[in-house]
PDB file of N, CA and C in Angstrom:
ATOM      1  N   UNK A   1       5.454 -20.298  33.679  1.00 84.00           N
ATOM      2  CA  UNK A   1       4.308 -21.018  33.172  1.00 84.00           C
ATOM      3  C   UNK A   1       3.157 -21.023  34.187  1.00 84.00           C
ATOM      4  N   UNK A   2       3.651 -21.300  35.188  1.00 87.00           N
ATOM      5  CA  UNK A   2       2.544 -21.223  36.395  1.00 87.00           C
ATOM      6  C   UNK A   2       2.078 -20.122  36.517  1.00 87.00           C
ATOM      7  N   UNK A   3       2.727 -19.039  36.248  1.00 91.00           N
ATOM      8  CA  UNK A   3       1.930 -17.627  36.687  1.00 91.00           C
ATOM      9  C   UNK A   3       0.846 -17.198  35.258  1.00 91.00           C
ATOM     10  N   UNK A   4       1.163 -17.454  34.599  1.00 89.00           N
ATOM     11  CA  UNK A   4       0.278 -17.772  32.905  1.00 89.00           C
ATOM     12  C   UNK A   4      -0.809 -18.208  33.481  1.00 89.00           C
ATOM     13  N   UNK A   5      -0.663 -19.475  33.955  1.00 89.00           N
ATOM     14  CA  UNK A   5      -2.081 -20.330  33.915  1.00 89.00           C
ATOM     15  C   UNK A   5      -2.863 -19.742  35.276  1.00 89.00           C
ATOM     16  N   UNK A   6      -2.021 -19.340  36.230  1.00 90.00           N
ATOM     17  CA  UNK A   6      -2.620 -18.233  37.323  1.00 90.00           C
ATOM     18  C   UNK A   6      -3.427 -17.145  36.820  1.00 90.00           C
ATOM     19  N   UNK A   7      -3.021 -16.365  35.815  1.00 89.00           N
ATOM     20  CA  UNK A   7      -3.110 -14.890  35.660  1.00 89.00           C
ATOM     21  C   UNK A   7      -4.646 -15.641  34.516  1.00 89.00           C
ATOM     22  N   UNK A   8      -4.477 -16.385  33.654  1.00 89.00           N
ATOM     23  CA  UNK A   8      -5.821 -16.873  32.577  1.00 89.00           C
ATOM     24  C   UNK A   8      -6.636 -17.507  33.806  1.00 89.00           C
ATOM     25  N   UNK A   9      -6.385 -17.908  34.647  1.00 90.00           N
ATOM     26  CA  UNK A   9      -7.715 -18.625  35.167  1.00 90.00           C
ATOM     27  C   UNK A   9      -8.282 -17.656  36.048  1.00 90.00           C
ATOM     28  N   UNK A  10      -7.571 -16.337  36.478  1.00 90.00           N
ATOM     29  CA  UNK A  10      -7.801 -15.230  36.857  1.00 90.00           C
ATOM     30  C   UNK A  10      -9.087 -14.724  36.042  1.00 90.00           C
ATOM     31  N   UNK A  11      -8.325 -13.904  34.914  1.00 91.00           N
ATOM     32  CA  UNK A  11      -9.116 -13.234  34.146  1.00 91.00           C
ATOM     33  C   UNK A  11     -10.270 -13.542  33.463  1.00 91.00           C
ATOM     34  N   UNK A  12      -9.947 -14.921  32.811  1.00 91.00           N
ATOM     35  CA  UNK A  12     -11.274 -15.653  31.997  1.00 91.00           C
ATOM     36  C   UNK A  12     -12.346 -15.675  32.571  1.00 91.00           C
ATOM     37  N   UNK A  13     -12.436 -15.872  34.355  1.00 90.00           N
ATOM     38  CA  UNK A  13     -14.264 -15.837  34.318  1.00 90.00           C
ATOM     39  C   UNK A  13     -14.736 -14.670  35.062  1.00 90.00           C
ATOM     40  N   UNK A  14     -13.130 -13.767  35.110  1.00 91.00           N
ATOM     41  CA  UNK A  14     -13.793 -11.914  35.223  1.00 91.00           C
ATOM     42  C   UNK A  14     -14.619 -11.553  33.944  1.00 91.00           C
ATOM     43  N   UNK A  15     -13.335 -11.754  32.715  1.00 91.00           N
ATOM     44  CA  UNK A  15     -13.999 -11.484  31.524  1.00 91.00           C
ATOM     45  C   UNK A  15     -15.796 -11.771  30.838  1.00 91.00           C
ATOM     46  N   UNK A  16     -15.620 -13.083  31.741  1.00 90.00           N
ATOM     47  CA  UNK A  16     -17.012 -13.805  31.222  1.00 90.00           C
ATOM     48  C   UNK A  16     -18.058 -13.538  32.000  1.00 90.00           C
ATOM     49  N   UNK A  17     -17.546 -13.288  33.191  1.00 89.00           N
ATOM     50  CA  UNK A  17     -18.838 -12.176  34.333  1.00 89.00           C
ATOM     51  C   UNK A  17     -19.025 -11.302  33.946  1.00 89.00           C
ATOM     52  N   UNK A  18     -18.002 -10.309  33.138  1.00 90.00           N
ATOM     53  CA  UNK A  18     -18.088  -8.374  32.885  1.00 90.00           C
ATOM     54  C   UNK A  18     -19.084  -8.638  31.837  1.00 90.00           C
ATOM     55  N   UNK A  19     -18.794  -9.837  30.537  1.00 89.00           N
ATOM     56  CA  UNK A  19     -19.492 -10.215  29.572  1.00 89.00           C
ATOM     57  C   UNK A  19     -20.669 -10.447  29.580  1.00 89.00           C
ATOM     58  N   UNK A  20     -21.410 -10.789  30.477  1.00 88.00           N
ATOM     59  CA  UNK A  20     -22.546 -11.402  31.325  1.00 88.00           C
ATOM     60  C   UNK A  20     -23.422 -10.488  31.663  1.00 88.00           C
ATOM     61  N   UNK A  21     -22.687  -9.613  32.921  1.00 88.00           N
ATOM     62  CA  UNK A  21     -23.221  -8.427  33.898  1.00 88.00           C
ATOM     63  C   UNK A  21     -23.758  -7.610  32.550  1.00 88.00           C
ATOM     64  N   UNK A  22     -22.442  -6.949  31.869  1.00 87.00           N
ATOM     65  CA  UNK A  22     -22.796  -6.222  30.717  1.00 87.00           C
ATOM     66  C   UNK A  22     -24.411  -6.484  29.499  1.00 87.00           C
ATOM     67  N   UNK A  23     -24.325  -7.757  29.267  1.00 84.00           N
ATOM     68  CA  UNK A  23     -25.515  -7.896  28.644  1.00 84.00           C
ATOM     69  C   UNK A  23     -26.885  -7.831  29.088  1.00 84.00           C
ATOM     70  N   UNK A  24     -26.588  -8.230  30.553  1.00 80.00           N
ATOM     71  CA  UNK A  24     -27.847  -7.930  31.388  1.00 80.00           C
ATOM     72  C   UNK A  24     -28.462  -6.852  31.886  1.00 80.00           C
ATOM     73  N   UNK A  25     -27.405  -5.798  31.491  1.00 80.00           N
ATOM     74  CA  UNK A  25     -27.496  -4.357  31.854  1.00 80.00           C
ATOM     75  C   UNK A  25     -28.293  -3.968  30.482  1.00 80.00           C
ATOM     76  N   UNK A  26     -28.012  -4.168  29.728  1.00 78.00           N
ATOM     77  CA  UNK A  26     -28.312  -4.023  28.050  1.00 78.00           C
ATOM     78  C   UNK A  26     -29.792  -4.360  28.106  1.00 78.00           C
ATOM     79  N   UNK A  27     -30.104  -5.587  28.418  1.00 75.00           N
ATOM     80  CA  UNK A  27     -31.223  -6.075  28.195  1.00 75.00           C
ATOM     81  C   UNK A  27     -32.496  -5.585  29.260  1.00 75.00           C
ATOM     82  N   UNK A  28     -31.735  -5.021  30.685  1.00 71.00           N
ATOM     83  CA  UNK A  28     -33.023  -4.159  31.752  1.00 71.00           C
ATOM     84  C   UNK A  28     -32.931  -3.028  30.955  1.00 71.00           C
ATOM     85  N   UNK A  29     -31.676  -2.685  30.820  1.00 71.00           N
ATOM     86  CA  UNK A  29     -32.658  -0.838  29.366  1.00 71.00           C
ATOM     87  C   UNK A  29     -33.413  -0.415  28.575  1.00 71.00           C
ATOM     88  N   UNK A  30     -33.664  -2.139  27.832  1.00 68.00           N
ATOM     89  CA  UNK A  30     -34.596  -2.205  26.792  1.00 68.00           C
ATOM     90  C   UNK A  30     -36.243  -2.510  27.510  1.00 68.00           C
ATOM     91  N   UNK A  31     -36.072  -3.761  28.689  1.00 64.00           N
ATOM     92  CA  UNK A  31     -37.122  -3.633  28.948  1.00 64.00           C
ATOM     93  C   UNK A  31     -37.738  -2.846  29.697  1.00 64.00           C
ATOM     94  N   UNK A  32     -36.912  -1.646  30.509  1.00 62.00           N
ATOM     95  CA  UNK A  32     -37.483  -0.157  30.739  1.00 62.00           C
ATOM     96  C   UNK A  32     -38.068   0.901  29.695  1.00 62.00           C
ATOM     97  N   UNK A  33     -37.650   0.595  28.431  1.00 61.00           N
ATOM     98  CA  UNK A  33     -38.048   1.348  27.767  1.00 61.00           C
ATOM     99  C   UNK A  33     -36.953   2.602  26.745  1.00 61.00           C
ATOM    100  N   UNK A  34     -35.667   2.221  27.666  1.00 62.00           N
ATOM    101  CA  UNK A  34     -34.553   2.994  27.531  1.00 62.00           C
ATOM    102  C   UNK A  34     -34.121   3.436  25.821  1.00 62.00           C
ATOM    103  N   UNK A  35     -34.537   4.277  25.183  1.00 59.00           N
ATOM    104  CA  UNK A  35     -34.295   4.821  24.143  1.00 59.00           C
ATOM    105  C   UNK A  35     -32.795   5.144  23.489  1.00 59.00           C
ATOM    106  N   UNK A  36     -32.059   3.971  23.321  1.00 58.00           N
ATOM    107  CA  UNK A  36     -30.895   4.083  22.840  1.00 58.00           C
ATOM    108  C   UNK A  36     -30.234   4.944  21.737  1.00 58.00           C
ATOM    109  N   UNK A  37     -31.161   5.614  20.822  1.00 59.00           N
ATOM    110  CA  UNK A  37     -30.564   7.324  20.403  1.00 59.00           C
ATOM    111  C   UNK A  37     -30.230   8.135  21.221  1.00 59.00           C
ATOM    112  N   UNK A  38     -31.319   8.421  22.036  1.00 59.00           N
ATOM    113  CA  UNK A  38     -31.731   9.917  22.925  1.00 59.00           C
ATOM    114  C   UNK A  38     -31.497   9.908  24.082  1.00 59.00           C
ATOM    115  N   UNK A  39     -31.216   8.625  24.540  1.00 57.00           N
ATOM    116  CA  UNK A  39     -31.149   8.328  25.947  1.00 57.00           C
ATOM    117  C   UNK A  39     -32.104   8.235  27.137  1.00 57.00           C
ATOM    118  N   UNK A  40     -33.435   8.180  26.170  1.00 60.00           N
ATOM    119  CA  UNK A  40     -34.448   8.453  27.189  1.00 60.00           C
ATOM    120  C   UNK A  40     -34.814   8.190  27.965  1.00 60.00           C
ATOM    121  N   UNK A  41     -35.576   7.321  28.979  1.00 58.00           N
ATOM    122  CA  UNK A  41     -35.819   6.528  29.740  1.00 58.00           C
ATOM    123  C   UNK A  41     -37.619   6.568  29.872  1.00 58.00           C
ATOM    124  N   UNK A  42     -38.250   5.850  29.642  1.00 59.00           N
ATOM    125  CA  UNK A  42     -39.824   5.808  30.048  1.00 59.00           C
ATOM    126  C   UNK A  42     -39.923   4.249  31.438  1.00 59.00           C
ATOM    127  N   UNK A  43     -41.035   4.707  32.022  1.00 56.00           N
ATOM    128  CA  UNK A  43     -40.820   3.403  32.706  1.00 56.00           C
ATOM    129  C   UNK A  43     -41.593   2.452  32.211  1.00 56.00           C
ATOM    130  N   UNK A  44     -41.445   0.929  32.428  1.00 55.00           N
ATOM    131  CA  UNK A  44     -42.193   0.096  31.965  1.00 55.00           C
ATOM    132  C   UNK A  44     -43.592   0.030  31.798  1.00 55.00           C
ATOM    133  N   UNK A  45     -44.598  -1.368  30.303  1.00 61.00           N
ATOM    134  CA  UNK A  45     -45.777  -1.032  30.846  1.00 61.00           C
ATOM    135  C   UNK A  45     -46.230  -1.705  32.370  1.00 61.00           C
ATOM    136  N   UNK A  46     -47.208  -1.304  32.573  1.00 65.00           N
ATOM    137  CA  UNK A  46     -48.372  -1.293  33.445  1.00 65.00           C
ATOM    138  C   UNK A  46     -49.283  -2.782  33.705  1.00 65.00           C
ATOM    139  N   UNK A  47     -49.462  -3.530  34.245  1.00 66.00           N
ATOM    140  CA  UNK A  47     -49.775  -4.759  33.861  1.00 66.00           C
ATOM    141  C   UNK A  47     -51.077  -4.745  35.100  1.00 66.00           C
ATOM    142  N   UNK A  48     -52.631  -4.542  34.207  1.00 70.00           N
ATOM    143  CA  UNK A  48     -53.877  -4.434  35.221  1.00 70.00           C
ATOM    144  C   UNK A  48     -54.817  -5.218  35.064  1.00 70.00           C
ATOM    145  N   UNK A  49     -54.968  -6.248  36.434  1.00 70.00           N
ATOM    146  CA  UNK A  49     -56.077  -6.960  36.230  1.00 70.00           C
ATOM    147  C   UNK A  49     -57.298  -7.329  36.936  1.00 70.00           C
ATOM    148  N   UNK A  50     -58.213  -8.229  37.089  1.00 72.00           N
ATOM    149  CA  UNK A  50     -58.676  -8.080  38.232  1.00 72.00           C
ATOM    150  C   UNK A  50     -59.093  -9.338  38.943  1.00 72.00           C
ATOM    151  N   UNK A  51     -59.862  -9.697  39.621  1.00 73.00           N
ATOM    152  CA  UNK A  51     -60.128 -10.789  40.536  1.00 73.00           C
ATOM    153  C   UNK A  51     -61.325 -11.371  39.923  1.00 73.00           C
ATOM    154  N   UNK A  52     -61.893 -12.641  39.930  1.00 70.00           N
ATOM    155  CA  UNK A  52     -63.029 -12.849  39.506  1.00 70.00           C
ATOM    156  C   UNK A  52     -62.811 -14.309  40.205  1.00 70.00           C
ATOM    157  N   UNK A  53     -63.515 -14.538  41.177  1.00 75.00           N
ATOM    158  CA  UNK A  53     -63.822 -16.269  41.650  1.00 75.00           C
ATOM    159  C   UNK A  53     -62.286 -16.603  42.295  1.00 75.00           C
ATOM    160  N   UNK A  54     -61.442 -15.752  42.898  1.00 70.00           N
ATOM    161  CA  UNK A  54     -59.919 -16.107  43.559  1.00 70.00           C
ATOM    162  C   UNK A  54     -59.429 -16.368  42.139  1.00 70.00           C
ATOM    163  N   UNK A  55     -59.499 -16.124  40.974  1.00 70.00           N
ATOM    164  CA  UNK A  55     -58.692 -16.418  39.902  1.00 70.00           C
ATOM    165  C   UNK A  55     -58.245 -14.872  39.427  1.00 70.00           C
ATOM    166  N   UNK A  56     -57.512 -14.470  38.506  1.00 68.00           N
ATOM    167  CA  UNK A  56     -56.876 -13.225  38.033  1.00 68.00           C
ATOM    168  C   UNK A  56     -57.473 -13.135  36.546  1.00 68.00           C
ATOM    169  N   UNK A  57     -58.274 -12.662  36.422  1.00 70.00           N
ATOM    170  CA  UNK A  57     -58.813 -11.797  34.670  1.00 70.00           C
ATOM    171  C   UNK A  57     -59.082 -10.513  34.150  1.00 70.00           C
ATOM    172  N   UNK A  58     -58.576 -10.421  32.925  1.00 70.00           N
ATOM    173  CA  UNK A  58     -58.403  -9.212  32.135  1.00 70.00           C
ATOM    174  C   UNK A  58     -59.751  -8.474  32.772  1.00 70.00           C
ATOM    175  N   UNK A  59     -59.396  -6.755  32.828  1.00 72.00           N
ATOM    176  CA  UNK A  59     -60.305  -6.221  32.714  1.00 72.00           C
ATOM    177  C   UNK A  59     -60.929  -5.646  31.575  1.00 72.00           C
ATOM    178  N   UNK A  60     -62.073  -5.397  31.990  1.00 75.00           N
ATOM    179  CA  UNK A  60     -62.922  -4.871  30.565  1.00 75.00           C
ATOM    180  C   UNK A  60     -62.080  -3.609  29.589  1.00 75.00           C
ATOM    181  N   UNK A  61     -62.058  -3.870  27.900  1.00 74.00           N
ATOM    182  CA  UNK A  61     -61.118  -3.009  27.238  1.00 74.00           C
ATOM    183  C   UNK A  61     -61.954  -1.557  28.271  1.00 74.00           C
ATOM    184  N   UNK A  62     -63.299  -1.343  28.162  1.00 78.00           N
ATOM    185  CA  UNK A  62     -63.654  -0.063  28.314  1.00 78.00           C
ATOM    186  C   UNK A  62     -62.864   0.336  29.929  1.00 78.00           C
ATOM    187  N   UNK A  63     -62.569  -0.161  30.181  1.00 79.00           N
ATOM    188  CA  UNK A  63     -62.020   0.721  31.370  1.00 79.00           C
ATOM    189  C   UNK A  63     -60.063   1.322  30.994  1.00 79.00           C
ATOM    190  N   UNK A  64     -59.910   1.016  29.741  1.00 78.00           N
ATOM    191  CA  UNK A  64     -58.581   1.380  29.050  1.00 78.00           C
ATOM    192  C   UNK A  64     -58.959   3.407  29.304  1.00 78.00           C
ATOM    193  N   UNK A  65     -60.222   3.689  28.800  1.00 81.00           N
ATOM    194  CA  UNK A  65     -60.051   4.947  28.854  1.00 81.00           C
ATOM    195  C   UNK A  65     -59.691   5.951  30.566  1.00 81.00           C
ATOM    196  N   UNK A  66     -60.175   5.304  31.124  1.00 84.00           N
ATOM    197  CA  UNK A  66     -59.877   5.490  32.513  1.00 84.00           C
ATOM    198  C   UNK A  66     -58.557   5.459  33.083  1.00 84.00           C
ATOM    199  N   UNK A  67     -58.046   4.520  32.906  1.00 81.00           N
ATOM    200  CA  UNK A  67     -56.962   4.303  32.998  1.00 81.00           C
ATOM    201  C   UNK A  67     -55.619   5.459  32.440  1.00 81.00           C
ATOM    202  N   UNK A  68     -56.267   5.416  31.055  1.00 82.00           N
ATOM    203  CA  UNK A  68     -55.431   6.708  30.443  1.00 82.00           C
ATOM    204  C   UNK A  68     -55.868   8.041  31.066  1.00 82.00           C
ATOM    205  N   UNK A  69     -56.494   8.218  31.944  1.00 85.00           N
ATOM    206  CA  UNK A  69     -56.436   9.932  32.706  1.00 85.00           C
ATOM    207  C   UNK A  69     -55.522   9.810  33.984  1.00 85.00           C
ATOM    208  N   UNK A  70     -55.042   8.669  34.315  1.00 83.00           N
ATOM    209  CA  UNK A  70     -54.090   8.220  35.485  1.00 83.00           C
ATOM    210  C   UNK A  70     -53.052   9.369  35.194  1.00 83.00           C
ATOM    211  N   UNK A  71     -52.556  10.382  36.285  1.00 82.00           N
ATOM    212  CA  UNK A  71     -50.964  10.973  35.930  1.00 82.00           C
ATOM    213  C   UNK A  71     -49.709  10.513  35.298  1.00 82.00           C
ATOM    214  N   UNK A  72     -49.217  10.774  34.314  1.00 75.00           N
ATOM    215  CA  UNK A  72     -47.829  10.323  34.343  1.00 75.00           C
ATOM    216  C   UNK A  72     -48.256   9.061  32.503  1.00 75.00           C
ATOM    217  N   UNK A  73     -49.944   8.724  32.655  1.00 76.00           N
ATOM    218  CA  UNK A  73     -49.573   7.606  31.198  1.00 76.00           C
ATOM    219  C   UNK A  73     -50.128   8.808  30.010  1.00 76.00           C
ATOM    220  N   UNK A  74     -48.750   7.777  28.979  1.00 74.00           N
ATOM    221  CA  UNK A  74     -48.963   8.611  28.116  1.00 74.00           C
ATOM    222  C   UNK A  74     -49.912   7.861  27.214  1.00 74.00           C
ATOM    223  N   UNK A  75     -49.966   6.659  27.160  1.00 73.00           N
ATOM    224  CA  UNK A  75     -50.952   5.807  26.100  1.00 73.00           C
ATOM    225  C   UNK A  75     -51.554   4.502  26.667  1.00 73.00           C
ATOM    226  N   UNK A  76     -52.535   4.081  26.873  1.00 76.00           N
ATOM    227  CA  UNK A  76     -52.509   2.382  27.342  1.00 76.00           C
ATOM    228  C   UNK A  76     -53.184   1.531  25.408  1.00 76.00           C
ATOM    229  N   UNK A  77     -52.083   0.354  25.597  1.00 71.00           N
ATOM    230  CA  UNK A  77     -52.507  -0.338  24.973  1.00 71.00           C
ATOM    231  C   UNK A  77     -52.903  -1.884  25.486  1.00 71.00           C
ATOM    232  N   UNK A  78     -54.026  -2.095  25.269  1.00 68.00           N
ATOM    233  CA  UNK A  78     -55.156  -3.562  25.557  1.00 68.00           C
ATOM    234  C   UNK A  78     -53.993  -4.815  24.897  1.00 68.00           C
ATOM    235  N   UNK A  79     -52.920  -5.489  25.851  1.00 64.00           N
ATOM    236  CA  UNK A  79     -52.165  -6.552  25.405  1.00 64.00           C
ATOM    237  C   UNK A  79     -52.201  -7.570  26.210  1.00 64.00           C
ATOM    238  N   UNK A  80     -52.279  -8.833  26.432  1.00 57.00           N
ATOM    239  CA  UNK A  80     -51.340  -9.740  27.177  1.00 57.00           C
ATOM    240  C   UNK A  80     -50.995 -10.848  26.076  1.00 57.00           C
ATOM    241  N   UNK A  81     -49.790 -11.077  26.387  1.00 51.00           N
ATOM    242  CA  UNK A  81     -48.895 -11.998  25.509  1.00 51.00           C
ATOM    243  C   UNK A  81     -48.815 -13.526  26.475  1.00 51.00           C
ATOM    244  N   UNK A  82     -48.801 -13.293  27.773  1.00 56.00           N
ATOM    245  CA  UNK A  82     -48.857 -14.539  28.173  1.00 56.00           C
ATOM    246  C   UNK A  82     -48.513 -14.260  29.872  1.00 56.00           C
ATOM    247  N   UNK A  83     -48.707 -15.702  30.536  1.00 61.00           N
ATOM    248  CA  UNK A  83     -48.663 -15.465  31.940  1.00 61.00           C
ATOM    249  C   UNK A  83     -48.570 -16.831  32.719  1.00 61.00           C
ATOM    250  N   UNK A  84     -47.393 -16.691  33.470  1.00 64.00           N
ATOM    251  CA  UNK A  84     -47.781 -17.933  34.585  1.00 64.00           C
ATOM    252  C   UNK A  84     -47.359 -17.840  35.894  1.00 64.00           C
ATOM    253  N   UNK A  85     -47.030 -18.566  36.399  1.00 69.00           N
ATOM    254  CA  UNK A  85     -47.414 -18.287  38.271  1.00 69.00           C
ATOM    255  C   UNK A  85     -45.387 -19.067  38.073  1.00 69.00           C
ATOM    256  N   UNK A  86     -44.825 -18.389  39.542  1.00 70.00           N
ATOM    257  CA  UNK A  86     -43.403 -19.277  39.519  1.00 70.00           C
ATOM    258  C   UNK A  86     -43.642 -19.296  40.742  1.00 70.00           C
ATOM    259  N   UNK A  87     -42.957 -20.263  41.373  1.00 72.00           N
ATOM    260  CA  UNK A  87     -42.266 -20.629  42.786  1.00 72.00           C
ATOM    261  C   UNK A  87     -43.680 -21.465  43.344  1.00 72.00           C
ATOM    262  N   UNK A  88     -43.259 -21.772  44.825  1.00 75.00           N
ATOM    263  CA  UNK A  88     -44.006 -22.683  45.618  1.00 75.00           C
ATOM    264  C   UNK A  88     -45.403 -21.242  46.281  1.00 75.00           C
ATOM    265  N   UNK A  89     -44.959 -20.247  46.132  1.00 76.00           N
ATOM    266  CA  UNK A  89     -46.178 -19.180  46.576  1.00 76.00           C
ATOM    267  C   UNK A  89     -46.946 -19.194  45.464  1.00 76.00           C
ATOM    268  N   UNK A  90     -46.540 -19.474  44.550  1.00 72.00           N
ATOM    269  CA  UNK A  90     -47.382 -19.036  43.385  1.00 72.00           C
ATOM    270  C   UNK A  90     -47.667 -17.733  42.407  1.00 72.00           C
ATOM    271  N   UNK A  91     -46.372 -17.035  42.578  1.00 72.00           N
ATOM    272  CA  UNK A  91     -46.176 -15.592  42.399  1.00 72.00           C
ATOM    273  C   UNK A  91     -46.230 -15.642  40.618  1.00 72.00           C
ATOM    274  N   UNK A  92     -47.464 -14.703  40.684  1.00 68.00           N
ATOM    275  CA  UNK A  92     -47.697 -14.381  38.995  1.00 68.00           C
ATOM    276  C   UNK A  92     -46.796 -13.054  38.153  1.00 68.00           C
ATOM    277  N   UNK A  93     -46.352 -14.145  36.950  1.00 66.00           N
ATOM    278  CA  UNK A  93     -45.389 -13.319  36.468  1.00 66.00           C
ATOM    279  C   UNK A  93     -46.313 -13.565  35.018  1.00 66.00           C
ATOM    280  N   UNK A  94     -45.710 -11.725  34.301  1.00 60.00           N
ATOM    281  CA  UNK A  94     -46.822 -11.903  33.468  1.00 60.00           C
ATOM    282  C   UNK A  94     -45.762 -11.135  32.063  1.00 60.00           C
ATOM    283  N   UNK A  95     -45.976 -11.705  30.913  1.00 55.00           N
ATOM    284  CA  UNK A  95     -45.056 -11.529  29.978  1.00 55.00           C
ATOM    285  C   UNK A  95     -46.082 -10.357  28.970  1.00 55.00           C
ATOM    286  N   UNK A  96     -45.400  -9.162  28.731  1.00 55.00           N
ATOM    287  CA  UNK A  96     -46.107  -8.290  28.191  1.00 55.00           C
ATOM    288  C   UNK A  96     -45.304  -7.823  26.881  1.00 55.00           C
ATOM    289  N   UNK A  97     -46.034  -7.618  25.772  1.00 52.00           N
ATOM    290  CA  UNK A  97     -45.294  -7.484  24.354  1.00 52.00           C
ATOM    291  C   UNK A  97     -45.136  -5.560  24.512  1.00 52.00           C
ATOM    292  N   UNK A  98     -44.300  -5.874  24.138  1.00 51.00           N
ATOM    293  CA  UNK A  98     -43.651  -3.924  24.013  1.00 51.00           C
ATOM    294  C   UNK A  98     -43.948  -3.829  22.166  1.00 51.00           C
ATOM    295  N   UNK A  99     -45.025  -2.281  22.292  1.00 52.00           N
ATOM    296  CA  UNK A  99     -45.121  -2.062  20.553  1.00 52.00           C
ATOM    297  C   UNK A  99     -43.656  -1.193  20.300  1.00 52.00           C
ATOM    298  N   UNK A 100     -43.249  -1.678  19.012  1.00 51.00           N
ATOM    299  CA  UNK A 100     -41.869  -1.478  18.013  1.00 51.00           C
ATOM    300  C   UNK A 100     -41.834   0.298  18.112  1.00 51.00           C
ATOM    301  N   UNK A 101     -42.965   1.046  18.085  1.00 52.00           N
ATOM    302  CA  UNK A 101     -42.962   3.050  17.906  1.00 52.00           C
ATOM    303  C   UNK A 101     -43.210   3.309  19.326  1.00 52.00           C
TER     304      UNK A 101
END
């Protein structure tokens, strides 16, 4: 009996870590871009802004075309979905919508 309850208290929070690790692996593929038919891989978007008064604001759409002669992009699309600052530095983290094609 003792080795039962040894061997389950063993496994259960391997299982529930592999369960865990695993989904989190799942979920950085998608937000790389990772093409789960084909296997593709693109890297994430691009997130560009600029300075105005020590504060952080969108740049002008017209500089989207510029941007798209950069090496390596294949499309820019004009998004922000949302944004806020974490920790005691104030480090800006910025939430960007991925289009569905």
């Amino acid at each position: 009996m003792v080795t039962v309850l040894a061997v389950v208290a063993v496994l259960v929070p391997y299982l529930v870590g592999t369960g865990l690790v695993e989904g989190l692996r799942q979920e950085a593929r998608i937000a790389i871009g990772a093409d789960v038919t084909t296997g593709q891989e693109q890297l994430p978007d691009l997130y560009v802004a600029a300075n105005q008064f020590g504060r952080r604001v969108p740049i002008p759409v017209s500089l989207a075309k510029t941007i798209g002669e950069f090496d390596g992009v294949i499309r820019v699309v004009p998004r922000i979905v949302g944004r806020i600052t974490l920790g005691k530095d104030a480090v800006e983290a910025v939430l960007v919508g991925m289009p569905q094609k």
